[in-house]
Each structure stands twice: as structure tokens, then as C-alpha cells.
Amino acid sequence: MTAAANLPSLSPQSTDIVTLQAHILQQQSRHPEATGQFSWILSALAISAKMISAHVRRARLDDVLGAVGSQNVQGEQQQKLDVIANEILLRTLGGREGVAIVASEENEEPVILREDDSAERKYCVMFDPLDGSSNLDICGSVGTIFSILRKDRRKTEPKDSLLQPGAQQVAAGYVLYGSSTVFVLTIGLGVDMFVLDPAYGAFIRVAQGLKIPATNKCYSVNEGNRLSFPAGYQQYLAWAQEQGYSSRYVGAMVGDVHRILLQGGVFMYPPTSKAPKGKLRLMYEANPMAMLVEQAGGKAYSGPGQRILDVQPTDIHQRVPVVLGSTEEVARVMEKLESSG
Ligand code: P6P
């Protein structure tokens, strides 16, 4: 199954040490008109990632594993670290002038940082602060997912700015707290990857322009729900198993999508009896991952002919089915869905 990791080999030019901070400033220098607001927001996400990583790595030592005894807006048990990660992001982004609104999986309502309509309050940031947090207790992969939109100044109600299709995102990314801490980012010019060097507390660029292999015989889905999947998904799984596909699933979207990004394959969260619209949230899970996957040359659909990035949101916490990954693998799933009616 394992295609070689999709990391471009180091060319002589790429032996330079480029930190995430330097990368952000390099990108900003391409835009002489830039005010630096956008760079400051990315910088806030980078420091948040370092802080959350430190908490994740000490979770059992600091006794912050487990649930807090409350539920989030999704009706899911909040883990102690969910709350800690959420607070970190709200407080770092809150200090950035360019952020008008933040929205989190953990908060029912968006947080309007400042009501004034001043021009510099340009961006909305949405995030899942600790995706897959139930993996913490077993030292499994967890992650942070973020999406950045421009504030829609035509909207009278500030929070309506958030309800933009994913194609309007100006940046998206995730942080994977796995065997190492990895920051993956796109600002619409391809996908770049950084790894945290804990010795220096710096994210070091290790790959630019990641491209998802067009195919890989591996699917990623919670097969425990198979019997309640729509027929097309079940037909796809039967076909894939006849073809000798491998199955890989870590139960945290960031971990599963990271594998897809580097090695190819297809990740799915279909509709189920428990989650008829799928479980994953459009605004801060499906959209940012869809932008990353498409920027890396893959595809991301919520159904036949329904590109995730074209979905018009109606609620910041709405859910959608997700099928994303290698172009050829996604096409096969869509073929089965279309032929099953
Ligand atoms: P299940 C984590 O709770 C999450 O939101 C995603 O990160 C992950 O892909 C999915 O749910 C896992 O859900 O039903 O397979 O446990």
C-alpha cells in the first residue's frame, strides 16, 4: 500500500532553512500592497499550534485528559484539552487587528471581536481547535483545522460573513499532533508543509508544492457504519476489497487526510443512520481540507457532482458527507454513487 511519501527530494536550493515565519513573510513580500494583517493571523495560528502541541504532549502528566463533563454545540463530550486549545486560539487570534470574527466548533455562536466596520478588520477565522480529541486518551493522532475567509462587508449582520462557499477561502490548513507536530498550509498557491523542531520551537519548511498521487489502493472510512451507508458506498467498498485495497483509519480527520495528502487514496465520511448528513462539519473541517486537497491536485466532493467548495452554507455548524483524495480514487467512488442512483 505504501506509495513512497510524496515529499519532493531536496534540491540544492532547498537546503536553506526556512521557518514558517520566514515563509509567511516571503509570501507577503509578493504583495507590496499588503498591510501585514494576513501574515499576523497566520503567525497567531503558528504560535497557537506550538502552545497546543506542548499541552498535548504533556496531557497525561498534567492530568488534562478526559472529558470536562460538558457537551459542545455538537452534543459531543468536550475533552479538557478541547477547551484549553479553544481558549488558546481565541486569545491569540483575539489580539490580531486583522481578525473581525472567529468561529469555533466549541462555540455555538461566532465571537465578534470588534463591531466596528473599520477597513483593517478584514478576516474571519474558523477552526476546529482539537479535532479527534477522543484519541488523546490512547495517545493517538489529534489535530487543529483552520479556515480563513475575507469578511464580506456587504453583509449587515457580521456573522453572515461566515456563510461563504469554501471556494472563497483565502487560506486553509491543519496542524497534526502526531509522532511529530506538522503544520500544513495553503494560501491558494499550492500546499506547503512544516515540522516543529522542539529543540528550537520553530516550524521548519520540509516540503513545498505537495501533490497527491493520482491513485493509491487505499481507502479510509469507519467501516463500523458500513451497513447504514447508502448503497453506492457499500458497492464501492465491496469493489475495493475485491481489488485488494488496504484500509487505514485513525479516527481523526487530520491524521487520515495527512496520509492521503502524502500517499494518496480516498477518505470518506458518508451519511449514516446516526448522521444522515454525514458527521463532518462543512465550515471548519470539510472546506479547509477540500481546499488543501484540491490545491494538491486531488478532488473533494460531498456527493456526485457536488464539489465541497461550491456548497453554499446555511449554518456555521452544518454537516456534509465527505469524499476526498486522489483524483482517480474519488472518481471511482462517484461512479458507484451515480450508478446506484
Ligand atoms: P467516527 C473526530 O471526532 C471527527 O470529527 C473527525 O476528526 C473524524 O474523521 C471523525 O469524527 C471520526 O468519526 O464516527 O469514525 O468516530
Coordinates of C-alpha atoms and ligand atoms in Angstrom, one line a residue:
M1 CA 0.0 0.0 0.0
T2 CA 2.6 2.5 1.0
A3 CA 3.5 4.7 -2.0
A4 CA 6.7 6.5 -1.4
A5 CA 6.0 9.5 0.8
N6 CA 5.1 12.4 -1.5
L7 CA 8.0 14.6 -0.3
P8 CA 9.9 16.3 -3.1
S9 CA 13.6 15.4 -2.8
L10 CA 15.8 18.2 -1.5
S11 CA 17.3 20.1 -4.5
P12 CA 20.5 22.2 -3.8
Q13 CA 18.4 25.3 -3.5
S14 CA 16.1 23.7 -0.9
T15 CA 18.9 23.1 1.7
D16 CA 18.1 26.6 3.0
I17 CA 16.5 26.6 6.4
V18 CA 13.2 28.3 6.0
T19 CA 10.9 28.7 9.1
L20 CA 7.2 29.1 8.8
Q21 CA 7.6 32.7 9.9
A22 CA 10.1 33.4 7.1
H23 CA 7.8 31.6 4.6
I24 CA 4.9 33.8 5.7
L25 CA 7.0 36.9 5.2
Q26 CA 8.3 35.6 1.8
Q27 CA 4.7 35.2 0.7
Q28 CA 3.7 38.7 2.0
S29 CA 6.6 40.2 0.0
R30 CA 4.9 39.2 -3.2
H31 CA 2.2 41.7 -2.4
P32 CA 3.7 45.2 -1.9
E33 CA 0.2 46.5 -1.0
A34 CA -0.1 44.0 1.9
T35 CA -0.6 45.5 5.3
G36 CA 0.7 42.5 7.2
Q37 CA -2.7 41.7 8.7
F38 CA -2.9 38.4 7.0
S39 CA 0.6 37.5 8.0
W40 CA -0.1 38.3 11.6
I41 CA -3.1 36.0 11.5
L42 CA -1.0 33.1 10.2
S43 CA 1.6 33.9 12.9
A44 CA -1.1 33.7 15.6
L45 CA -2.1 30.2 14.2
A46 CA 1.6 29.2 14.3
I47 CA 2.1 30.2 17.9
S48 CA -1.2 28.6 18.9
A49 CA 0.0 25.3 17.3
K50 CA 3.2 25.4 19.4
M51 CA 1.2 26.0 22.6
I52 CA -1.4 23.4 21.8
S53 CA 1.4 20.9 20.9
A54 CA 3.1 21.5 24.3
H55 CA -0.2 20.8 26.1
V56 CA -1.0 17.7 24.0
R57 CA 2.5 16.2 24.7
R58 CA 2.0 16.7 28.5
A59 CA -1.7 15.8 28.7
R60 CA -1.4 12.8 30.9
L61 CA 1.4 14.4 33.0
D62 CA -0.8 17.5 33.6
D63 CA -3.9 15.4 34.1
V64 CA -5.8 17.2 31.4
L65 CA -7.0 14.0 29.7
G66 CA -10.6 13.0 29.6
A67 CA -13.9 14.9 29.5
V68 CA -14.8 18.1 31.3
G69 CA -18.3 16.8 31.9
S70 CA -19.9 19.3 29.5
Q71 CA -21.0 19.0 25.9
N72 CA -20.2 21.3 22.9
V73 CA -22.7 22.6 20.4
Q74 CA -22.3 19.4 18.6
G75 CA -23.6 17.5 21.6
E76 CA -20.2 15.8 21.9
Q77 CA -18.4 15.4 25.2
Q78 CA -15.9 18.2 25.5
Q79 CA -12.4 16.9 26.4
K80 CA -10.4 19.1 28.8
L81 CA -7.9 19.8 26.0
D82 CA -10.6 20.8 23.6
V83 CA -11.4 23.7 26.0
I84 CA -7.7 24.5 26.5
A85 CA -7.0 24.5 22.7
N86 CA -10.1 26.6 22.1
E87 CA -9.0 29.2 24.6
I88 CA -5.5 29.4 23.2
L89 CA -6.8 30.1 19.7
L90 CA -9.4 32.6 20.8
R91 CA -6.8 34.5 22.8
T92 CA -4.1 34.5 20.2
L93 CA -6.4 35.5 17.3
G94 CA -8.2 38.0 19.6
G95 CA -5.0 40.0 19.7
R96 CA -4.7 40.3 16.0
E97 CA -6.1 43.5 14.5
G98 CA -7.0 41.9 11.2
V99 CA -9.5 39.4 12.7
A100 CA -13.1 40.6 12.7
I101 CA -14.8 37.3 13.6
V102 CA -13.8 33.9 14.9
A103 CA -15.9 30.8 14.9
S104 CA -15.1 27.5 16.6
E105 CA -16.6 24.0 16.7
E106 CA -16.6 24.5 20.5
N107 CA -18.7 27.7 20.5
E108 CA -22.4 27.8 19.4
E109 CA -22.1 31.4 18.3
P110 CA -19.3 33.1 16.5
V111 CA -17.2 35.6 18.5
I112 CA -17.4 39.1 17.1
L113 CA -14.1 40.5 18.1
R114 CA -15.0 44.1 17.2
E115 CA -18.2 45.5 15.9
D116 CA -16.6 48.5 14.1
D117 CA -16.6 48.2 10.4
S118 CA -13.1 49.6 10.1
A119 CA -11.3 48.5 6.9
E120 CA -8.5 46.7 8.7
R121 CA -10.8 44.2 10.3
K122 CA -10.7 42.1 7.1
Y123 CA -10.8 38.5 8.0
C124 CA -12.9 35.7 9.6
V125 CA -11.2 32.7 11.1
M126 CA -12.9 29.4 11.7
F127 CA -11.4 26.4 13.4
D128 CA -11.8 23.0 15.0
P129 CA -9.4 23.5 17.9
L130 CA -8.7 19.9 18.6
D131 CA -10.0 17.5 16.0
G132 CA -10.3 13.9 17.1
S133 CA -9.7 14.8 20.7
S134 CA -11.1 11.4 21.9
N135 CA -7.8 10.0 20.5
L136 CA -5.9 11.8 23.3
D137 CA -6.6 9.1 25.9
I138 CA -4.9 6.5 23.8
C139 CA -2.1 8.8 22.6
G140 CA -3.4 8.8 19.1
S141 CA -3.3 11.5 16.4
V142 CA -5.2 14.7 17.0
G143 CA -5.2 18.0 15.1
T144 CA -6.3 21.6 14.7
I145 CA -8.0 22.6 11.4
F146 CA -8.4 26.2 10.3
S147 CA -10.1 28.2 7.5
I148 CA -9.7 31.9 6.7
L149 CA -12.2 34.0 4.8
R150 CA -12.3 37.7 4.0
K151 CA -15.1 39.5 5.8
D152 CA -18.0 40.1 3.5
R153 CA -18.5 43.9 4.1
R154 CA -21.8 43.7 2.2
K155 CA -23.4 41.8 5.0
T156 CA -25.2 43.8 7.6
E157 CA -25.2 41.0 10.1
P158 CA -21.4 40.4 10.8
K159 CA -21.8 36.7 11.4
D160 CA -23.4 36.3 7.9
S161 CA -19.9 37.0 6.6
L162 CA -19.0 33.4 7.6
L163 CA -21.6 31.8 5.3
Q164 CA -19.5 31.8 2.2
P165 CA -18.7 28.8 0.0
G166 CA -15.4 27.2 0.6
A167 CA -14.1 28.4 -2.7
Q168 CA -13.9 31.9 -1.1
Q169 CA -11.3 30.8 1.4
V170 CA -8.1 32.8 1.3
A171 CA -6.2 30.2 3.3
A172 CA -6.7 26.8 5.0
G173 CA -4.6 24.4 6.9
Y174 CA -4.1 22.0 9.7
V175 CA -1.7 21.1 12.5
L176 CA -1.2 17.3 13.1
Y177 CA -0.1 16.5 16.6
G178 CA 1.3 13.0 15.8
S179 CA 4.8 11.4 16.0
S180 CA 5.9 15.0 15.2
T181 CA 4.0 18.3 15.0
V182 CA 3.3 19.1 11.4
F183 CA 1.8 22.4 10.1
V184 CA 0.3 22.1 6.6
L185 CA -0.8 25.3 4.9
T186 CA -2.2 26.6 1.6
I187 CA -2.9 30.3 0.7
G188 CA -4.1 29.3 -2.7
L189 CA -0.6 28.8 -4.3
G190 CA -0.1 25.1 -3.6
V191 CA 0.4 23.2 -0.3
D192 CA 3.5 23.6 1.9
M193 CA 4.5 21.5 4.9
F194 CA 6.4 22.4 8.1
V195 CA 7.6 20.3 11.0
L196 CA 8.1 21.7 14.5
D197 CA 11.7 21.3 15.8
P198 CA 11.1 21.2 19.5
A199 CA 14.8 22.0 20.2
Y200 CA 14.3 25.5 18.8
G201 CA 10.5 25.9 18.9
A202 CA 10.4 26.7 15.2
F203 CA 8.4 25.2 12.4
I204 CA 10.9 24.3 9.6
R205 CA 9.7 24.0 6.0
V206 CA 10.2 20.4 4.7
A207 CA 8.2 20.4 1.5
Q208 CA 6.7 22.8 -1.0
G209 CA 4.1 22.2 -3.6
L210 CA 2.8 18.8 -2.3
K211 CA 1.0 16.8 -4.9
I212 CA -1.4 13.9 -4.1
P213 CA -0.6 10.8 -6.2
A214 CA -3.4 10.3 -8.7
T215 CA -4.1 6.8 -7.3
N216 CA -3.3 4.6 -4.4
K217 CA -5.1 1.4 -3.5
C218 CA -6.1 2.5 0.0
Y219 CA -9.4 3.8 1.4
S220 CA -10.1 5.4 4.8
V221 CA -13.6 5.1 6.4
N222 CA -15.2 3.9 9.6
E223 CA -16.4 0.5 8.4
G224 CA -18.3 0.0 11.6
N225 CA -21.0 2.2 10.0
R226 CA -20.9 0.3 6.7
L227 CA -24.4 -1.3 6.9
S228 CA -26.0 2.2 7.2
F229 CA -24.0 3.7 4.3
P230 CA -26.0 4.5 1.1
A231 CA -25.8 1.6 -1.4
G232 CA -23.2 3.3 -3.6
Y233 CA -20.7 3.5 -0.8
Q234 CA -21.3 -0.2 0.1
Q235 CA -20.8 -1.2 -3.5
Y236 CA -17.6 0.8 -3.7
L237 CA -16.2 -0.9 -0.6
A238 CA -17.1 -4.4 -2.0
W239 CA -15.3 -3.4 -5.3
A240 CA -12.2 -2.1 -3.5
Q241 CA -11.9 -5.2 -1.3
E242 CA -12.2 -7.4 -4.5
Q243 CA -9.3 -5.2 -5.9
G244 CA -7.2 -5.9 -2.8
Y245 CA -7.3 -2.3 -1.4
S246 CA -5.9 -1.6 2.0
S247 CA -7.9 0.1 4.7
R248 CA -6.4 2.7 7.0
Y249 CA -8.4 4.8 9.5
V250 CA -7.2 6.7 12.6
G251 CA -10.5 8.3 13.6
A252 CA -9.1 11.8 13.5
M253 CA -9.7 13.6 10.2
V254 CA -6.4 15.4 10.3
G255 CA -4.5 12.1 10.6
D256 CA -6.4 10.4 7.9
V257 CA -6.2 13.4 5.5
H258 CA -2.5 13.8 6.1
R259 CA -1.9 10.3 5.0
I260 CA -4.0 10.9 1.9
L261 CA -2.0 14.1 1.1
L262 CA 1.3 12.3 1.3
Q263 CA 0.5 8.9 -0.1
G264 CA -2.9 9.2 -1.9
G265 CA -6.0 7.1 -1.6
V266 CA -9.5 8.2 -0.6
F267 CA -11.0 9.3 2.7
M268 CA -14.8 9.1 3.2
Y269 CA -17.3 10.1 5.8
P270 CA -20.6 9.0 4.2
P271 CA -24.1 9.6 5.5
T272 CA -25.0 7.1 8.3
S273 CA -28.1 6.3 10.3
K274 CA -26.6 8.3 13.2
A275 CA -25.5 11.2 11.0
P276 CA -27.8 11.3 7.9
K277 CA -26.0 14.4 6.5
G278 CA -22.6 13.0 7.4
K279 CA -20.7 13.8 10.6
L280 CA -18.0 16.2 9.4
R281 CA -18.7 20.0 9.6
L282 CA -18.6 21.9 6.4
M283 CA -17.0 25.2 7.5
Y284 CA -14.1 24.1 9.7
E285 CA -13.4 20.5 8.6
A286 CA -14.7 19.8 5.0
N287 CA -13.9 23.2 3.4
P288 CA -10.4 23.6 4.7
M289 CA -9.5 20.0 3.9
A290 CA -11.1 20.3 0.5
M291 CA -9.1 23.4 -0.3
L292 CA -5.8 21.7 0.7
V293 CA -6.7 18.5 -1.3
E294 CA -7.6 20.5 -4.5
Q295 CA -4.5 22.7 -4.1
A296 CA -2.5 19.4 -4.0
G297 CA -4.2 18.2 -7.2
G298 CA -6.9 16.0 -5.6
K299 CA -10.7 16.1 -5.5
A300 CA -13.2 16.7 -2.7
Y301 CA -16.9 16.0 -3.1
S302 CA -19.9 15.7 -0.8
G303 CA -21.8 13.7 -3.5
P304 CA -22.0 13.1 -7.2
G305 CA -21.4 16.5 -9.0
Q306 CA -21.3 18.3 -5.7
R307 CA -17.8 19.9 -5.2
I308 CA -17.5 20.6 -1.4
L309 CA -16.0 24.1 -2.1
D310 CA -19.2 25.0 -4.0
V311 CA -21.6 24.2 -1.2
Q312 CA -23.5 27.3 -0.1
P313 CA -23.5 27.2 3.7
T314 CA -26.7 27.9 5.7
D315 CA -25.3 27.3 9.2
I316 CA -21.8 27.6 10.5
H317 CA -22.1 24.1 12.1
Q318 CA -23.8 22.3 9.3
R319 CA -22.5 18.8 8.3
V320 CA -21.8 17.3 4.9
P321 CA -20.8 13.9 3.5
V322 CA -17.1 13.9 2.5
V323 CA -15.2 12.0 -0.2
L324 CA -11.8 13.4 -0.9
G325 CA -8.3 12.3 -2.1
S326 CA -6.7 11.1 -5.2
T327 CA -8.5 12.1 -8.4
E328 CA -8.9 8.5 -9.7
E329 CA -10.0 7.1 -6.4
V330 CA -12.6 9.8 -5.8
A331 CA -13.8 9.3 -9.4
R332 CA -14.4 5.6 -8.6
V333 CA -16.4 6.4 -5.5
M334 CA -18.5 8.9 -7.5
E335 CA -19.1 6.3 -10.3
K336 CA -20.5 3.8 -7.7
L337 CA -22.7 6.5 -6.1
E338 CA -24.0 7.6 -9.5
S339 CA -24.7 4.1 -10.8
S340 CA -26.5 3.2 -7.5
G341 CA -29.0 6.1 -8.0
Ligands
P6P1 P1 -16.1 8.3 13.9 C1 -13.4 13.3 15.2 O1 -14.4 13.1 16.2 C2 -14.1 13.5 13.9 O2 -14.8 14.7 14.0 C3 -13.1 13.6 12.8 O3 -11.9 14.0 13.1 C4 -13.0 12.1 12.4 O4 -12.7 11.9 11.0 C5 -14.4 11.6 12.7 O5 -15.0 12.5 13.6 C6 -14.4 10.2 13.3 O6 -15.8 9.8 13.5 O7 -17.6 8.2 13.8 O8 -15.5 7.4 12.8 O9 -15.5 8.1 15.2

